[in-house]
Every structure is written in C-alpha cells, then in structure tokens.
C-alpha positions as semicolon CSV with decimal commas, in nm:
position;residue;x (nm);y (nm);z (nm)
1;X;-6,242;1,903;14,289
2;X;-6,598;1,941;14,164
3;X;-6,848;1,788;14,393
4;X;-7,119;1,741;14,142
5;X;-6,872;1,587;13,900
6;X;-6,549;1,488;14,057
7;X;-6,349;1,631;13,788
8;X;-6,068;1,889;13,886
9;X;-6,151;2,270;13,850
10;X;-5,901;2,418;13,650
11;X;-5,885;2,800;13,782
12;X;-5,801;2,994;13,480
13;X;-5,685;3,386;13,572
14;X;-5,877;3,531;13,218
15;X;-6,229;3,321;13,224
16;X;-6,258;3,371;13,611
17;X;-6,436;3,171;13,855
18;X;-6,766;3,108;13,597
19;X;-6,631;2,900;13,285
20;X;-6,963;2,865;13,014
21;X;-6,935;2,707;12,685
22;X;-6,973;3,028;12,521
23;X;-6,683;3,216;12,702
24;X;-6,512;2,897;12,596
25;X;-6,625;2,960;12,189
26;X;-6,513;3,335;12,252
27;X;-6,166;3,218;12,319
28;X;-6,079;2,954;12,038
29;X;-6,283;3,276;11,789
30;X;-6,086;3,489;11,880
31;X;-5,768;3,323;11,902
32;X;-5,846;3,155;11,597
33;X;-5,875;3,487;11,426
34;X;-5,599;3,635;11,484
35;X;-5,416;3,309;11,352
36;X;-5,558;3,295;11,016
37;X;-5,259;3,492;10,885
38;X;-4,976;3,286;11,097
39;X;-4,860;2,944;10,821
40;X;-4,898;2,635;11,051
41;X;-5,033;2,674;11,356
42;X;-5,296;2,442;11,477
43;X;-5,679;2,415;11,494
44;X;-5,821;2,498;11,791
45;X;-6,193;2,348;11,922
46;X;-6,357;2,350;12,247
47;X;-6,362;2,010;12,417
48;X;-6,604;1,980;12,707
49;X;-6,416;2,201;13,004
50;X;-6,115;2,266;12,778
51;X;-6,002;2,315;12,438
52;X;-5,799;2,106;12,183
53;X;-5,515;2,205;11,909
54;X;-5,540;1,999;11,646
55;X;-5,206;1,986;11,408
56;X;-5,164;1,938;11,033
57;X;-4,976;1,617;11,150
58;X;-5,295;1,456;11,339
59;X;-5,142;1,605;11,657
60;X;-5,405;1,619;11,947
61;X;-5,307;1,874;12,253
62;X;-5,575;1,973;12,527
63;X;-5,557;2,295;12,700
64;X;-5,728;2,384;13,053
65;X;-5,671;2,765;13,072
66;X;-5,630;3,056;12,846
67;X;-5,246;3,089;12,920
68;X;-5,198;2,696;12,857
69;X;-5,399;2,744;12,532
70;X;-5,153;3,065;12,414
71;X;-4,836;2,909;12,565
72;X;-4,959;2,576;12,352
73;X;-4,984;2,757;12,030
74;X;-4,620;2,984;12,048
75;X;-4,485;2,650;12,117
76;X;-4,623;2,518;11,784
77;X;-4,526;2,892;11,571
78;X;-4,199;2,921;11,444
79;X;-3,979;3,200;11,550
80;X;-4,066;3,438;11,201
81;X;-4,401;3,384;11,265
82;X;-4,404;3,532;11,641
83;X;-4,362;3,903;11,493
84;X;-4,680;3,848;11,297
85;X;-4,887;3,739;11,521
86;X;-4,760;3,980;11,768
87;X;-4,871;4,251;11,536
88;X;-5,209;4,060;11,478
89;X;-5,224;4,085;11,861
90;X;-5,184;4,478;11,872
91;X;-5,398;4,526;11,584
92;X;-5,707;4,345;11,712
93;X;-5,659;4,531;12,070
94;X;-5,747;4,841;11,926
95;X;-6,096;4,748;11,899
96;X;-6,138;4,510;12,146
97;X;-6,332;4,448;12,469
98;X;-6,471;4,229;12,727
99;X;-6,354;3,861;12,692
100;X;-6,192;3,959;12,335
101;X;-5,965;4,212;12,494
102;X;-5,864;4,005;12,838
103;X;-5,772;3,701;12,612
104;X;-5,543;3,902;12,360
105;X;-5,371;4,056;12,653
106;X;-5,315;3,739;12,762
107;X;-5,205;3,643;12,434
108;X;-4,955;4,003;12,465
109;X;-4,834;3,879;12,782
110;X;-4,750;3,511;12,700
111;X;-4,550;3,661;12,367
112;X;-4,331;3,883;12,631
113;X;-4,270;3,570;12,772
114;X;-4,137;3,420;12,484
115;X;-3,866;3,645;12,336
C-alpha cells in the first residue's frame, strides 16, 4: 500500500521498483508495434498506474503489470495469429534494448506459456 496515496503498489518484474509515465508509454509503443500486423487485437493506452485494452467490441480491460498486459492480449489473439506475432516478437529483438528489449522478452516468455 502506498502511503502517500493509499492505492496498492502493483510490483511488476519488467518496470522494476520505479514505474514513470514514460516507461509506461514505452510499453503500450512497443507492444503496440509489434501488433499492427496481428487482425484484432485490442488498443492499448496508459491509464494512470496501469494500462487499458480497448476492443473493437467496446471491451474495456485494465492491466497492472507487463505480464498481465501480454497475458491480456494472447488471450484476445486467435490461435493463427500467435505464430505472427511470435515472429514479430523475434524480429523486433534483434534490434532492441533497454525497456524495448525486457518487455518483448516478456512478451517471448508469456508466448512459451501459451502453446
């Protein structure tokens, strides 16, 4: 619990201990690109301390971590769309680093999950 605000704190194993609004706008970017290619997924926005997926259906979901956000979204992809993203995963690693390459690993990682 947050003494200053007496919200929950949400401990989130790819933002760390320090959660700022632009590590925040790094994740739903860079999730967000990666899911350009992938037919239906949802939206995603940052919402104060968390983010939102917003569906084509009007569907509101909130997120607190990185691995709720990714685990939120393979929910919403259909099974033929997994392989793409997964390849728009390893594609966009090659490049990658800081925040950009700790949230597509977590991204890899939530996708081995899901087989």
């Amino acid at each position: 619990m947050c003494g200053a605000c007496g919200r929950a704190v949400v401990a989130d194993d790819v933002l760390g201990p320090v959660r700022t609004l632009r590590s925040q706008h790094i994740v739903a970017q860079t999730i967000s690109a990666l899911c350009t290619a992938v037919p239906g997924l949802p939206t995603i926005q940052v919402a104060g301390d968390a983010w939102t997926l917003r569906s084509a259906t009007g569907a509101v979901q909130s997120c607190s971590t990185v691995r709720d956000l990714w685990a939120a979204l393979i929910a919403k992809v259909g099974a033929a769309a997994l392989p793409l993203l997964r390849e728009n995963i390893e594609l966009a690693l090659t490049d990658a680093g800081g925040l950009d390459r700790d949230v597509l690993l977590a991204g890899k990682k939530a996708l081995a999950t899901e087989r």
